[in-house]
Amino acid sequence: MARRLGRQFYDSDHEIEARTGVRIPVIFEHEGEDGFRQREAQTIDELTQRSGIVLATGGGAVLRAENRERIKSRGTVVYLRANPHDLWLRTRRDKNRPLLQTADPRARLEQLFQERDALYRECATFVIETGRPSVNALVNMVLMQLEVAGIVPSTPDVAHGVPDSALFEGAPASLSKDDANVGGQDATPPNGDDQGQATPMSPVRDNFPR
């Protein structure tokens, strides 16, 4: 998606990991979910002030009102809506999702979906039901909506290929006012392998306890 639009791609979760030097489960272990959400809110605030980007957010980003307000007011938000069963298929082998490390992750996904779906819709400029299309088909669906709305110019290469890393499925997505951001409901590419090449925002490192 980012490459098709000729924009830089950022992932808020990857940015947090780059700043702290540890994986998200370690942050949850040391600081709890509240500590992680505070870091997430700060990162999203900084990233959404940038222009010309595509931004993928973590699934729980919409839980905080300030995050919802920032992505709505600073971007065009595309919610790539996936049902809990498809989300479970994409995330069942992912050990980097602390909220899913339970005895019944499928039931947990159902619960999270019920809690978050309305919040995603509150933020969304567009809601796209993902189903199980190819990455190319899903990117084309998003671009068509953006082009029809006049948010991005018509692109002659819409039918061309796009790498899996450019789009996150099962996610709310955001495009900045004059640009584009795309983000997520614990988003994972359709092949279940997160290979997105996020652009590092800065070399700044937090003093994370070890």
Coordinates of N, CA and C in Angstrom, one line a residue, residues 10-20 27 35-50 53 55-58 61 64 66-67 70-71 74 199 201-202 204 206:
Y10 N 5.1 3.4 8.4 CA 5.5 3.3 9.8 C 4.5 2.3 10.5
D11 N 5.0 1.6 11.4 CA 4.2 0.7 12.2 C 4.4 1.1 13.7
S12 N 3.4 1.5 14.4 CA 3.5 2.1 15.7 C 4.1 1.1 16.7
D13 N 3.7 -0.2 16.6 CA 4.3 -1.3 17.4 C 5.8 -1.4 17.2
H14 N 6.2 -1.5 15.9 CA 7.6 -1.6 15.6 C 8.4 -0.4 16.1
E15 N 7.8 0.7 16.0 CA 8.5 1.9 16.5 C 8.7 1.9 18.0
I16 N 7.7 1.4 18.8 CA 7.9 1.3 20.2 C 9.0 0.3 20.5
E17 N 9.0 -0.9 19.8 CA 10.1 -1.9 20.0 C 11.4 -1.3 19.7
A18 N 11.5 -0.5 18.6 CA 12.8 0.1 18.3 C 13.3 1.1 19.3
R19 N 12.4 1.8 19.9 CA 12.8 2.8 20.9 C 13.2 2.1 22.2
T20 N 12.4 1.1 22.6 CA 12.7 0.5 23.9 C 13.8 -0.6 23.8
I27 N 7.5 -5.4 27.4 CA 7.0 -4.2 27.9 C 5.7 -4.5 28.8
G35 N 1.1 0.7 31.0 CA 2.4 1.3 30.6 C 2.6 1.2 29.1
F36 N 2.3 0.1 28.5 CA 2.4 0.0 27.1 C 1.5 1.0 26.3
R37 N 0.2 1.1 26.8 CA -0.7 2.1 26.2 C -0.2 3.5 26.2
Q38 N 0.5 3.9 27.3 CA 1.0 5.2 27.4 C 2.1 5.4 26.3
R39 N 3.0 4.5 26.2 CA 4.0 4.5 25.2 C 3.4 4.6 23.8
E40 N 2.3 3.8 23.6 CA 1.6 3.7 22.3 C 1.0 5.1 22.0
A41 N 0.4 5.7 22.9 CA -0.3 7.0 22.7 C 0.7 8.1 22.3
Q42 N 1.9 8.1 23.0 CA 2.9 9.1 22.7 C 3.4 8.8 21.3
T43 N 3.7 7.6 20.9 CA 4.2 7.3 19.6 C 3.2 7.6 18.5
I44 N 1.9 7.3 18.7 CA 0.9 7.7 17.7 C 0.7 9.2 17.6
D45 N 0.8 9.9 18.7 CA 0.8 11.3 18.6 C 1.9 11.9 17.7
E46 N 3.1 11.4 17.9 CA 4.2 11.9 17.1 C 4.1 11.5 15.6
L47 N 3.7 10.2 15.4 CA 3.6 9.8 14.0 C 2.5 10.4 13.2
T48 N 1.4 10.7 13.9 CA 0.3 11.3 13.1 C 0.5 12.8 12.8
Q49 N 1.5 13.3 13.4 CA 1.9 14.7 13.0 C 2.7 14.8 11.8
R50 N 3.1 13.6 11.3 CA 3.9 13.6 10.1 C 3.0 13.6 8.8
I53 N 2.7 9.8 4.9 CA 3.0 8.5 5.4 C 1.8 7.5 5.4
L55 N 0.5 4.7 8.0 CA 0.7 4.3 9.4 C -0.1 3.1 9.8
A56 N 0.5 2.0 10.3 CA -0.2 0.8 10.8 C -0.2 1.0 12.3
T57 N -1.3 0.9 12.9 CA -1.4 1.0 14.4 C -1.7 -0.4 15.0
G58 N -1.4 -0.5 16.3 CA -1.7 -1.8 17.0 C -3.2 -1.8 17.2
A61 N -5.0 0.4 19.9 CA -4.8 1.8 19.8 C -6.1 2.6 20.0
R64 N -8.0 4.2 23.6 CA -7.8 5.5 24.2 C -8.5 6.6 23.3
E66 N -7.9 9.7 23.2 CA -6.9 10.7 22.5 C -6.4 10.1 21.2
N67 N -6.2 8.7 21.2 CA -5.7 8.1 20.0 C -6.8 8.2 18.9
R70 N -6.9 11.7 17.5 CA -5.7 12.1 16.7 C -5.7 11.4 15.3
I71 N -6.1 10.2 15.2 CA -6.1 9.5 13.9 C -7.2 10.0 13.1
R74 N -6.3 13.9 12.1 CA -5.1 14.0 11.3 C -4.9 13.1 10.1
T199 N 9.6 2.2 8.4 CA 10.6 3.2 8.4 C 10.9 3.6 9.8
M201 N 11.5 5.9 12.8 CA 11.1 7.3 13.0 C 12.3 8.1 13.5
S202 N 13.1 7.5 14.4 CA 14.2 8.3 14.9 C 15.1 7.3 15.7
V204 N 16.1 7.7 18.7 CA 15.9 8.0 20.1 C 15.6 6.7 20.8
D206 N 14.4 4.9 24.5 CA 13.8 5.1 25.9 C 14.7 4.4 26.9

